[in-house]
Structures are given as structure tokens and as C-alpha cells.
XYZ file of C-alpha atoms in Angstrom:
621
model
C -130.904 -31.866 208.797
C -131.092 -34.752 210.143
C -133.181 -36.033 213.474
C -130.204 -35.256 216.516
C -130.494 -32.668 219.056
C -131.197 -29.041 217.469
C -128.736 -28.062 214.704
C -128.163 -25.600 212.386
C -127.955 -25.990 208.632
C -123.761 -26.848 208.716
C -124.073 -29.199 211.081
C -123.168 -28.343 214.528
C -123.526 -31.472 217.364
C -125.831 -31.675 219.758
C -126.726 -29.479 222.666
C -127.304 -31.385 226.353
C -129.575 -30.654 228.696
C -126.228 -30.224 231.241
C -124.763 -28.391 228.618
C -127.102 -25.799 227.939
C -126.197 -22.825 230.593
C -122.924 -23.354 229.376
C -123.977 -22.769 225.799
C -126.130 -20.135 226.568
C -123.849 -16.947 224.450
C -123.325 -18.996 221.439
C -127.127 -19.970 220.562
C -127.600 -16.756 221.327
C -125.214 -15.339 218.812
C -125.610 -18.108 216.704
C -129.131 -16.923 216.714
C -128.626 -13.436 215.786
C -126.324 -14.396 213.088
C -128.687 -16.740 211.522
C -129.280 -15.877 207.775
C -132.163 -18.569 206.614
C -135.422 -19.386 209.315
C -133.409 -23.229 209.257
C -130.154 -21.781 210.922
C -133.197 -19.757 213.359
C -135.036 -22.501 214.276
C -131.478 -24.775 214.727
C -130.999 -21.658 218.020
C -133.548 -20.705 218.808
C -135.750 -24.536 219.818
C -132.599 -25.157 223.188
C -132.779 -21.694 224.025
C -137.143 -21.840 223.967
C -137.165 -24.737 225.900
C -134.306 -22.916 228.802
C -136.646 -20.818 229.066
C -140.084 -22.869 229.284
C -137.698 -25.176 232.238
C -140.290 -27.960 232.533
C -140.519 -28.884 228.765
C -139.232 -32.254 227.883
C -139.023 -32.041 223.623
C -139.789 -29.793 220.599
C -139.727 -29.385 217.483
C -140.315 -26.951 214.917
C -141.923 -27.738 211.679
C -141.638 -25.403 208.545
C -145.062 -25.574 205.848
C -147.935 -23.572 205.409
C -150.690 -26.934 205.326
C -150.750 -29.564 207.792
C -149.912 -32.362 205.078
C -147.071 -30.125 203.840
C -145.503 -29.979 206.893
C -141.414 -30.971 207.822
C -139.332 -30.429 210.650
C -136.246 -27.820 211.280
C -135.218 -28.837 214.235
C -136.114 -31.246 216.796
C -135.063 -31.029 220.840
C -133.968 -33.302 221.621
C -133.215 -35.920 218.981
C -135.736 -39.261 218.084
C -138.301 -38.996 216.222
C -141.569 -36.956 217.749
C -144.846 -38.390 216.062
C -147.090 -37.131 218.980
C -146.158 -32.911 218.434
C -145.963 -33.703 214.909
C -149.657 -35.092 215.148
C -150.453 -31.924 217.352
C -148.612 -29.584 215.356
C -151.013 -30.439 211.863
C -154.284 -29.504 214.422
C -152.525 -26.539 215.402
C -151.870 -25.537 211.337
C -155.089 -26.792 210.574
C -157.107 -24.901 213.064
C -154.772 -21.749 212.771
C -154.554 -21.528 216.880
C -152.513 -22.334 219.568
C -153.697 -25.622 221.066
C -153.995 -27.652 224.826
C -153.677 -31.787 224.715
C -154.008 -32.488 227.867
C -152.887 -36.182 229.626
C -156.090 -38.166 229.583
C -155.022 -40.722 232.647
C -155.235 -37.059 234.229
C -151.084 -38.429 234.223
C -147.585 -37.768 232.275
C -147.115 -34.202 229.981
C -149.355 -31.817 228.054
C -148.515 -30.947 224.123
C -148.615 -27.267 223.282
C -148.730 -26.206 219.588
C -148.451 -22.078 218.168
C -148.166 -22.189 214.697
C -145.688 -19.396 213.010
C -147.480 -16.009 211.164
C -145.569 -12.956 210.381
C -148.049 -11.789 212.060
C -151.771 -11.566 213.722
C -153.989 -12.900 210.822
C -151.281 -13.440 208.451
C -150.776 -16.258 206.376
C -149.213 -19.601 208.522
C -145.973 -20.583 208.085
C -145.513 -22.630 210.136
C -145.155 -24.658 213.684
C -144.165 -25.038 217.210
C -144.350 -27.817 219.798
C -143.873 -28.691 222.990
C -144.517 -31.899 225.765
C -144.121 -30.442 228.954
C -144.366 -31.649 232.103
C -147.154 -29.651 233.427
C -150.592 -30.086 234.051
C -152.195 -26.650 235.740
C -153.931 -25.150 233.090
C -152.663 -21.495 234.223
C -149.508 -23.229 233.590
C -149.909 -23.976 230.277
C -151.539 -21.064 229.015
C -148.738 -19.095 230.463
C -146.238 -21.308 228.961
C -148.418 -20.465 225.655
C -147.958 -16.981 226.203
C -144.173 -18.014 226.541
C -143.889 -19.308 223.084
C -145.859 -17.217 221.919
C -143.387 -13.442 222.705
C -140.541 -16.555 221.586
C -141.660 -16.883 217.877
C -141.168 -13.869 217.258
C -137.692 -14.719 216.771
C -138.209 -17.383 213.859
C -140.752 -14.740 212.162
C -138.523 -11.799 212.214
C -135.911 -13.957 210.561
C -138.418 -14.855 208.381
C -139.171 -11.542 207.619
C -135.433 -10.670 207.272
C -134.516 -13.873 205.088
C -137.377 -12.641 202.454
C -136.388 -8.509 202.285
C -132.886 -9.923 201.280
C -134.468 -11.868 198.850
C -136.611 -8.700 197.709
C -133.234 -6.493 197.799
C -131.143 -9.625 195.550
C -133.916 -9.274 192.651
C -134.255 -5.709 193.168
C -130.217 -5.430 192.162
C -131.066 -7.819 189.471
C -133.499 -5.936 187.917
C -132.255 -2.457 188.553
C -128.861 -4.474 186.500
C -131.225 -4.832 184.082
C -132.875 -2.379 183.863
C -129.992 -0.039 183.378
C -128.196 -2.611 180.398
C -131.250 -2.375 178.551
C -131.698 1.565 178.750
C -127.975 1.425 177.420
C -129.420 -0.885 174.513
C -131.863 1.013 173.426
C -130.742 4.652 173.270
C -128.388 3.405 170.814
C -129.543 3.444 167.363
C -126.427 1.436 165.846
C -126.245 -2.457 166.580
C -122.672 -1.746 167.220
C -122.590 0.631 169.616
C -125.073 -0.383 171.114
C -122.760 -3.559 171.714
C -120.128 -1.258 172.870
C -122.599 0.476 175.313
C -123.367 -2.261 176.860
C -120.242 -4.338 177.330
C -118.900 -1.076 178.747
C -121.285 -0.744 181.587
C -121.253 -4.740 182.046
C -118.051 -3.960 183.147
C -118.641 -0.594 185.019
C -121.244 -2.068 186.782
C -119.490 -5.276 188.715
C -116.581 -3.911 188.669
C -114.377 -5.947 185.593
C -111.206 -5.368 184.164
C -112.652 -6.221 180.614
C -116.192 -7.156 178.981
C -117.029 -7.922 175.356
C -120.023 -9.926 173.534
C -119.892 -11.290 170.708
C -122.528 -13.696 168.317
C -122.758 -16.833 166.849
C -122.587 -16.758 163.198
C -121.949 -19.731 161.031
C -120.819 -21.931 163.653
C -118.318 -19.652 165.429
C -117.932 -16.839 167.229
C -116.838 -13.202 166.407
C -116.365 -10.841 168.700
C -118.988 -8.228 168.417
C -117.933 -5.156 171.113
C -115.102 -5.085 173.948
C -115.400 -2.625 176.786
C -113.667 0.579 176.323
C -112.695 -0.646 173.130
C -113.431 1.613 170.219
C -111.884 -0.596 167.427
C -110.656 -3.439 167.950
C -109.044 -6.050 164.559
C -109.825 -9.716 164.355
C -106.506 -11.044 164.163
C -105.354 -9.852 167.453
C -104.559 -12.014 169.857
C -107.491 -11.037 172.629
C -109.786 -11.230 169.973
C -109.019 -14.363 169.225
C -108.831 -15.270 173.059
C -112.402 -13.998 173.729
C -114.133 -15.899 170.836
C -112.882 -19.565 171.889
C -114.406 -18.630 175.383
C -117.593 -18.088 174.011
C -117.470 -21.047 171.842
C -116.603 -23.600 174.921
C -118.883 -22.272 176.526
C -121.421 -21.546 173.647
C -120.978 -25.446 172.947
C -121.380 -26.628 176.502
C -124.380 -24.981 176.348
C -124.556 -23.649 179.660
C -122.307 -20.790 182.180
C -118.209 -21.211 182.608
C -116.400 -20.055 185.244
C -112.299 -20.353 185.325
C -111.677 -20.826 188.099
C -113.706 -23.637 188.245
C -115.738 -24.010 191.658
C -115.025 -27.592 192.448
C -117.225 -30.264 191.728
C -117.983 -28.697 188.791
C -116.770 -30.916 185.587
C -116.835 -27.715 182.833
C -113.900 -27.495 179.918
C -112.521 -24.461 181.140
C -109.217 -25.021 178.698
C -109.983 -21.279 176.285
C -110.703 -20.092 179.838
C -107.353 -20.679 181.240
C -105.285 -19.472 178.314
C -107.390 -16.244 178.588
C -106.556 -16.152 182.384
C -103.241 -16.806 181.794
C -102.712 -12.801 179.965
C -103.547 -11.580 184.106
C -101.231 -13.726 185.608
C -104.272 -15.534 187.155
C -107.193 -13.964 186.097
C -111.131 -14.444 187.077
C -112.889 -15.468 183.816
C -117.254 -15.454 183.495
C -118.859 -16.486 179.908
C -122.765 -16.522 179.603
C -124.270 -17.348 177.150
C -127.667 -16.349 176.404
C -130.315 -17.251 174.406
C -132.601 -15.943 171.421
C -135.376 -17.816 170.795
C -135.287 -21.034 170.513
C -131.455 -20.903 169.904
C -128.519 -19.694 171.624
C -127.355 -16.940 169.986
C -123.967 -15.317 171.738
C -122.453 -15.422 174.685
C -120.686 -12.539 177.226
C -117.669 -13.228 178.827
C -116.579 -10.748 181.307
C -113.021 -10.672 183.967
C -111.688 -9.372 187.179
C -108.431 -9.197 188.673
C -106.926 -12.668 190.740
C -107.934 -10.303 194.387
C -111.784 -10.012 192.776
C -113.202 -13.305 192.318
C -116.727 -13.779 190.913
C -119.361 -14.399 194.615
C -122.392 -16.640 193.609
C -124.605 -13.671 193.595
C -123.021 -11.693 191.437
C -122.697 -14.911 188.745
C -126.735 -14.759 189.451
C -126.846 -10.968 189.062
C -125.163 -11.451 185.031
C -127.053 -14.194 184.735
C -129.959 -12.625 185.120
C -128.987 -9.390 182.659
C -127.484 -11.469 180.397
C -131.158 -13.402 179.007
C -132.680 -9.814 179.338
C -129.727 -8.093 177.508
C -129.249 -10.292 174.896
C -132.261 -10.927 171.913
C -132.389 -6.986 172.737
C -129.180 -7.080 171.082
C -129.443 -10.076 168.985
C -133.124 -8.056 167.433
C -130.824 -4.634 167.045
C -128.031 -7.226 165.177
C -130.787 -8.935 162.497
C -132.340 -5.051 161.983
C -128.497 -3.892 161.186
C -127.977 -6.064 157.928
C -128.910 -4.888 155.059
C -131.233 -5.966 152.381
C -129.740 -8.707 150.286
C -128.312 -10.626 153.539
C -131.340 -10.797 155.165
C -133.080 -12.155 151.666
C -129.764 -14.645 152.217
C -131.053 -15.715 155.257
C -134.128 -15.815 154.945
C -134.108 -18.075 151.876
C -131.306 -21.015 154.074
C -133.499 -20.896 157.209
C -136.471 -21.159 154.955
C -134.758 -24.142 152.574
C -133.130 -25.527 155.968
C -136.551 -26.404 157.944
C -137.936 -27.580 154.532
C -134.962 -29.618 153.516
C -133.974 -30.876 157.937
C -136.541 -32.250 160.347
C -139.645 -31.429 161.738
C -141.652 -28.530 159.969
C -143.775 -31.037 158.541
C -146.326 -28.012 158.125
C -144.174 -26.567 156.341
C -142.926 -28.785 153.896
C -146.691 -30.201 153.641
C -148.191 -26.669 152.425
C -145.254 -25.911 150.742
C -145.611 -29.353 148.904
C -149.268 -28.545 148.121
C -147.946 -24.895 146.841
C -146.271 -26.917 143.894
C -148.949 -29.251 143.135
C -151.795 -26.316 142.919
C -148.712 -24.689 140.881
C -147.872 -27.219 138.124
C -151.688 -27.813 138.850
C -152.228 -23.736 137.049
C -149.845 -23.892 135.182
C -151.088 -27.290 133.421
C -154.759 -28.108 133.900
C -156.962 -26.831 131.775
C -160.613 -25.593 132.666
C -163.973 -24.044 130.826
C -164.304 -20.061 130.711
C -167.153 -18.806 131.262
C -168.000 -15.251 131.327
C -170.614 -14.678 134.623
C -173.585 -11.640 135.236
C -176.039 -11.428 136.476
C -179.889 -12.004 133.756
C -183.463 -11.460 133.594
C -186.385 -13.355 132.816
C -188.216 -11.887 130.338
C -191.203 -13.230 127.197
C -189.642 -13.595 123.946
C -192.879 -11.526 123.095
C -194.921 -9.587 125.077
C -198.073 -8.712 123.796
C -199.815 -5.299 125.498
C -203.255 -4.767 125.720
C -205.253 -1.253 125.287
C -208.058 0.285 125.625
C -209.732 1.936 121.149
C -211.756 3.792 122.978
C -212.765 6.301 125.533
C -215.418 4.296 128.863
C -215.683 2.952 132.124
C -214.784 -0.472 133.463
C -217.406 -3.081 133.500
C -215.622 -6.360 134.536
C -211.914 -7.210 135.201
C -211.482 -11.451 135.663
C -207.738 -11.772 135.702
C -204.378 -10.177 137.294
C -201.059 -9.540 136.716
C -200.182 -13.475 137.491
C -202.956 -14.999 135.967
C -202.400 -17.676 133.199
C -204.462 -17.009 130.755
C -205.499 -19.577 127.406
C -206.309 -18.176 123.768
C -209.807 -16.583 123.776
C -210.062 -16.067 127.445
C -211.823 -13.182 128.535
C -209.749 -10.851 130.301
C -212.076 -7.560 131.245
C -215.104 -5.545 128.917
C -216.588 -1.802 129.120
C -219.562 -0.800 129.875
C -221.433 -1.587 126.947
C -225.050 0.503 126.913
C -224.632 4.082 125.373
C -223.279 2.166 121.981
C -226.153 -0.917 122.606
C -228.510 2.506 122.150
C -226.630 3.624 120.106
C -227.235 0.724 118.000
C -231.161 1.065 119.126
C -231.435 4.134 117.360
C -229.932 3.346 114.265
C -231.886 0.238 113.850
C -234.979 1.954 113.931
C -233.683 5.058 111.575
C -232.968 2.191 108.866
C -236.221 1.014 109.689
C -238.280 3.919 109.303
C -236.394 4.913 106.215
C -237.000 1.447 104.193
C -240.502 2.161 104.544
C -240.112 4.826 103.520
C -238.368 3.551 100.893
C -241.247 1.243 99.819
C -243.695 4.348 99.521
C -241.226 6.009 96.970
C -241.217 3.263 95.654
C -244.775 2.913 95.577
C -245.925 6.323 93.799
C -242.670 6.126 91.723
C -240.725 9.454 92.892
C -237.247 8.620 91.560
C -235.221 10.854 93.847
C -237.173 10.281 96.973
C -236.107 6.642 96.327
C -232.121 7.532 95.687
C -232.194 10.049 98.838
C -234.326 7.147 100.969
C -232.089 4.398 99.937
C -228.880 7.222 100.638
C -230.428 7.076 103.975
C -231.266 3.685 104.408
C -227.654 2.472 103.395
C -225.757 5.398 105.729
C -228.685 3.984 109.271
C -226.827 0.582 108.623
C -223.002 2.273 108.082
C -223.373 3.570 111.850
C -224.611 -0.184 112.772
C -222.013 -1.711 111.448
C -219.539 0.487 112.848
C -221.596 0.213 116.346
C -221.199 -3.390 115.685
C -218.004 -3.114 115.502
C -217.066 -0.493 118.544
C -219.654 -3.555 121.179
C -216.898 -5.849 119.293
C -213.373 -4.001 120.893
C -215.496 -3.562 124.369
C -213.690 -7.131 125.115
C -210.501 -7.373 125.744
C -208.972 -11.897 124.977
C -206.601 -13.172 125.893
C -204.217 -13.243 122.245
C -202.873 -16.482 123.254
C -202.074 -19.140 126.081
C -199.267 -17.194 128.243
C -199.086 -15.187 131.447
C -199.733 -12.138 132.107
C -197.066 -10.241 133.541
C -197.912 -6.171 134.196
C -202.111 -4.950 134.627
C -204.900 -5.301 137.945
C -208.333 -3.847 137.532
C -209.210 -5.304 140.008
C -209.873 -2.445 141.745
C -210.963 -0.077 139.090
C -214.656 -1.540 138.072
C -216.617 2.023 136.813
C -213.765 4.249 136.673
C -212.631 5.203 133.482
C -210.380 4.392 131.226
C -208.046 6.369 128.633
C -208.401 6.089 125.363
C -205.265 4.035 124.021
C -204.568 3.115 128.074
C -202.371 0.013 128.524
C -204.424 -2.735 130.573
C -202.759 -5.817 130.789
C -199.374 -6.926 129.029
C -199.143 -11.143 128.396
C -196.737 -12.660 127.587
C -196.230 -16.720 126.066
C -195.529 -19.316 128.649
C -192.720 -21.422 127.075
C -191.511 -19.110 124.748
C -188.831 -16.820 126.650
C -185.667 -14.679 127.088
C -182.679 -13.858 128.872
C -181.069 -10.346 129.731
C -177.479 -10.923 130.487
C -175.833 -7.347 131.858
C -172.109 -8.041 131.218
C -169.683 -6.035 132.503
C -167.873 -3.745 129.646
C -163.723 -5.878 130.597
C -166.274 -9.167 129.269
C -167.792 -7.800 126.752
C -164.966 -8.465 123.983
C -165.612 -12.489 124.834
C -168.954 -12.792 123.815
C -170.086 -13.487 120.321
C -173.435 -14.287 118.567
C -174.479 -18.053 118.759
C -172.741 -19.329 122.312
C -173.983 -20.616 124.735
C -174.813 -21.032 128.275
C -176.490 -22.036 130.997
C -178.667 -19.804 133.237
C -179.924 -20.490 136.725
C -182.585 -18.432 138.146
C -182.855 -17.690 142.194
C -186.486 -18.782 142.277
C -184.776 -21.895 140.717
C -181.638 -23.088 142.273
C -181.811 -26.854 141.629
C -182.003 -26.195 137.943
C -180.213 -24.307 134.891
C -181.064 -23.779 131.556
C -179.640 -24.007 128.888
C -179.196 -20.694 127.033
C -178.138 -19.196 123.957
C -176.907 -15.764 122.456
C -178.499 -13.879 120.151
C -178.156 -10.491 120.138
C -174.984 -7.629 121.977
C -176.258 -4.752 122.098
C -173.619 -2.408 121.483
C -175.033 0.638 123.870
C -173.837 0.546 128.202
C -175.599 0.621 130.922
C -174.384 2.176 134.143
C -175.508 0.298 136.384
C -173.657 0.819 140.492
C -170.995 2.756 139.583
C -169.975 0.657 136.294
C -170.641 -0.258 132.491
C -172.531 -2.983 131.755
C -173.937 -4.035 127.796
C -176.900 -5.996 127.392
C -177.267 -9.826 125.956
C -180.108 -10.634 124.850
C -179.900 -14.947 124.560
C -182.852 -17.656 124.259
C -183.697 -20.327 126.648
C -183.737 -23.645 123.895
C -184.998 -26.021 126.001
C -188.841 -26.589 128.064
C -188.808 -23.715 130.935
C -192.381 -24.074 132.037
C -191.112 -23.281 135.839
C -189.670 -19.978 134.438
C -191.157 -17.164 134.496
C -191.098 -13.465 133.331
C -188.852 -10.907 136.079
C -186.791 -14.634 137.625
C -184.114 -12.918 138.337
C -179.990 -15.405 138.799
C -176.949 -15.790 137.039
C -175.432 -16.309 133.631
C -172.398 -17.738 132.607
C -171.927 -17.418 128.803
C -168.769 -20.446 127.812
C -166.528 -18.865 125.811
C -163.950 -21.715 125.536
C -160.780 -23.385 127.533
C -158.000 -21.931 128.750
C -155.250 -22.504 131.951
C -156.275 -22.056 134.917
C -153.535 -19.927 135.075
C -154.545 -17.755 132.992
C -158.624 -17.876 133.838
C -157.334 -16.600 137.776
C -154.700 -14.175 136.913
C -156.707 -12.378 134.587
C -157.930 -9.805 136.238
C -155.057 -8.757 137.855
C -153.170 -8.900 134.075
C -155.901 -6.814 133.128
C -155.087 -4.668 135.959
C -151.593 -4.476 134.958
C -152.176 -3.298 132.022
C -153.942 -0.731 132.605
C -151.773 1.190 135.262
C -148.255 0.338 132.967
C -150.646 1.852 129.814
C -151.777 4.235 131.897
C -147.819 5.966 133.517
C -146.034 4.964 130.427
C -145.163 7.933 128.316
């Protein structure tokens, strides 16, 4: 609206002071009939300035912030910067303000914010210049303006209510159409139901829906028509109208409104069938492409107004993708597969979709690599380190522990004392027999001197018996001490807490394994045991030494299975062929045995192929 005297949206002529009494009745009629806030402000401002009597000028502004205020009506015409400044201050403070003249002479400014109710959001402001300086008169003027502002608040509320009702009507129409489409399970039935409901809801003589296929629109359903032939003249004209709208990617109305540059040749041909009928075609999108269109027809006496067009457009935008999804799901499986493949080919050979093309190229290269590249095939299994020789130190007699120099985990040299038993009883026993032998020797010498042959023979036997007992005791004493049989590691046995305790004959006191000669026990799954042969080589990596793999060679394959964690495992023994000073018996890790070289595809697909073979064998008769 220009900055002239208060004018409505249609651009009425300015209203002067002399004509206000004459036009007051017309202004009240315009105010009551105003459909927008701008038209209401153009009629309200002259009436409000006339009621204030001392008003020299006024302005109505719209906006919810000081910087966003824009003029809706000005009386009389001309710039009103001082009124705008006062209005901005009132909106910022959200209450009426009064600006008195500084010199005491001149006019005062009043500004009243506009709100729908007390304490509500501000939607504008009105400001007036008044030839008043008395504060009581200014307060009365503000009250008068506040009473008058109720008209503008009511008009704004009515406009918002009309917008809400219009939106509610669109939503109701859309939901009704959606309900009709969703009630039908098949695509054809859903299209027929929607076309018929659309024709009834918007008072059309005919409604049709079509979908774009291979660059041409095919009519899927016509309202109130269960069967139709594609070769019919009406069907061809309907398809042409839909093609015309889809080619232009916009709504097409015939007759076209003034200034509309849309092509309507096909719509004109269809309208001639109704003798000057009205045709509206609205295309719809599914995803990122136009999937089809709706064509509606009316007689010449019932043209499509703007509100109806907006309602149809909103309903079509919501129902179109639903019908397209039903069309996609209603096709047979071969058509779906063909379209999916064709779509993939278009994305691959066409522009854009760089990520898809790179992924496909990577997949092709990976497939070629799997089919041509060979790599070492190895059997992987859990492994445990054991000593190649494991010597047990066993107690030869019953006794009591005297000393225990070492325990499990200690490294010993050959001949090192491991432990010893108490020897006091044996020492006393030996002393007794030594004394016995000495006594028998005296008797032997006496028998020789007296020449008693019988006594000599008896005493000689007794001397030999004493010497044999001494030898036996010496042997027993020598076995009371336990020495390391070779350089190695004590892998079991801890007697440090049993000094003085009883030791039974045959009790295992220690187990010693060599430090430089180990074997690896590999537990191989039964699925891979057929690949292993004696003499095959591999590597073993201990969990405690993850930085040093040790070479191994398979020596023994035990043909007896053990169940571990619900799976059959076979024990395979191998020997560490390199110097392994850091290894210790009991260490666990992973062993990999080299089998041969195979294609990557064969290696990776083997578990799946084996499972398939077993499944086929199981189910085949």
C-alpha cells in the first residue's frame, strides 16, 4: 500500500478531513466487511482519528518486534517518522506510551501496542499525533484508542480463524481420501476409490488418476467407471492432459487465469467434450520424481476457485505417494526385479551416484582378486606349550621332609639339590650295623686264634650280613636327597610349606622339564583335521610373547577326539624347531599350520561350502 491517506487493499482514493463525516457510514461498512487486517486498518484509522477529534495524524503498523514494524495505513498521506519511532518504543516496552512536547508547545504523541488479549503477543501498534497537552485528556485519548483497537484484534482473529478452518478443511479432505485408499488392498481398487471420492468431494463431473510409465502417462482409474479401454478417445485425452502437466511439472488449469503462461492445448481438447468445460490437472511426486497426475473436470457453470485448487493440491500431494506405493507392491515379482535391476543400471551408467559407482568398482575388483589371487592356506587352532621331556622326582620311602630348596617355577641346573628327607633314623641304623660288624670281627679273630672252624663260618656270615645291611642303609641314605636330573624348569611341586610333614612312598615331589626343548599341543577342530599331515610346518605365537612367533613342525596326530566347548577337537603334537629360551611350559597361544596355496575365494568360502554339502547330504533321500 502506498503512503497515502488511509486506503484499503484495492487502492481506494484518499479520504480528506472534509469528507470524513460523509464517508463515515461507508467506512463502517468497509470495516465490518474487511477480510484482512490491512483492509480493516485502512477503514479503522480514519474512524479512530475522527473519534479522537484532536488527532492531527495517525498510523497503523504490523509486526511483533520494533525492527519488524511495517505500515498498514497512514492518515493523512505522507511520512510519519516520529509516529513510527513512538510505535517502536511502545512495542519494545509492551505498554502504551505518551511523548509530550519538550518545549511545552506543539502536539503530543501516543502509541498503543496491538494484542489479541491482555498480556498476549503483540502483533502491531497504532500511533497518533494529538493537539493536546493536558495529561488527563491524553489518558482519555489512550483509553479511547484501546477501546478502538479491539476492532483490529477481532479482525486479526477472524482472519486467523479463516486460515485455520481452511487448513482443517484441507486436512479433512486429505484424511478422507487416505482412508478410502487404505481400505483397499489392491492397487486398481484403491485408484478407483480415490478417483470416485475425489469427484464427489469436490463436486466434479469426472476425476481420473494416471501414472507415468516409460515416459508416457497411463490412466489407472476413472471415477464411477469400473471398466474402460485404453484405446478410448476419452482415455487418450485424459492421458494427454496428464502428460501436459507432467511435462511442465506444474499444476495446469483450463481456462488458464490471466497472466498464466502454461500450455493448455490438451486440456482444451478435453474441455470441448464437455462443451466449454473446466479442467484441472495436478501432478504429484513420489520420492524425488513425478510419478503421476490427477485430472478433474467440471461444467462451465462451476469453475475451480483458488480455495478448491488449494484443497485439491493438498489432497493430491498426500494421496499420490500412497497410490504409487500400492502400485509398486501390486506388481508381480519379475517386474519388481526387472525394475530394480534397471534402476541400478541407470544409477551406475548415468550421472551422479559417485559413491555407488565406487562401491560397485570396489566389489568387482574384490571379486576378481578372490577368483585369481592365491594365498597360503593355514589351519589355525589353540595351542599350549609343554616340555618335550617331563621328569618326575618321586619319594622312594616313607619319611619326613627335612629341606625344600626349590619349588615350581624355579630354574635349576643338573645336580642341584631339590629337597631332602630326615636321615636320623637311618644314620642310627647304620651306626648300629657298623658296631655289629665290628663286634663280629672281634669274634672272628678269636675263633681263628682258637681254631674253631664252625664258629669261624658262623661269624663270617654274620660279618657279611652286617656289611650288607650297611650297604643297604648307605643306599637308602643316598636316596633321601633329591637332585635335578638335568638343566630345566620345575613345572610342578611346592614343598616349601610342608617342612617336617610326612612324605609317602611313591609321592611325586617335583616335575622338571628342559628349558630348550619344547613341544606344542595343538587342539584342531575336526573340520580341518583331514588337512594336517606329519612333517608340515607352521608357527606358534604365545599370548605372553605376542612379538615373537616360533617355528614348529607337526610330529604326531592323535586319532582320538576330545570334546571341548561342545566341539570335537583332535590333539596334534608339534615340536618347536628354534631356540626358545623365552618359552615356558604352560604358555598358551595360537598355532598356524601351513597346508598349501589356494585361491582366496576357496579359502574364505570353505566353511559355507562345507555347511551346504552337509545340509544337502542330510536332506537328500
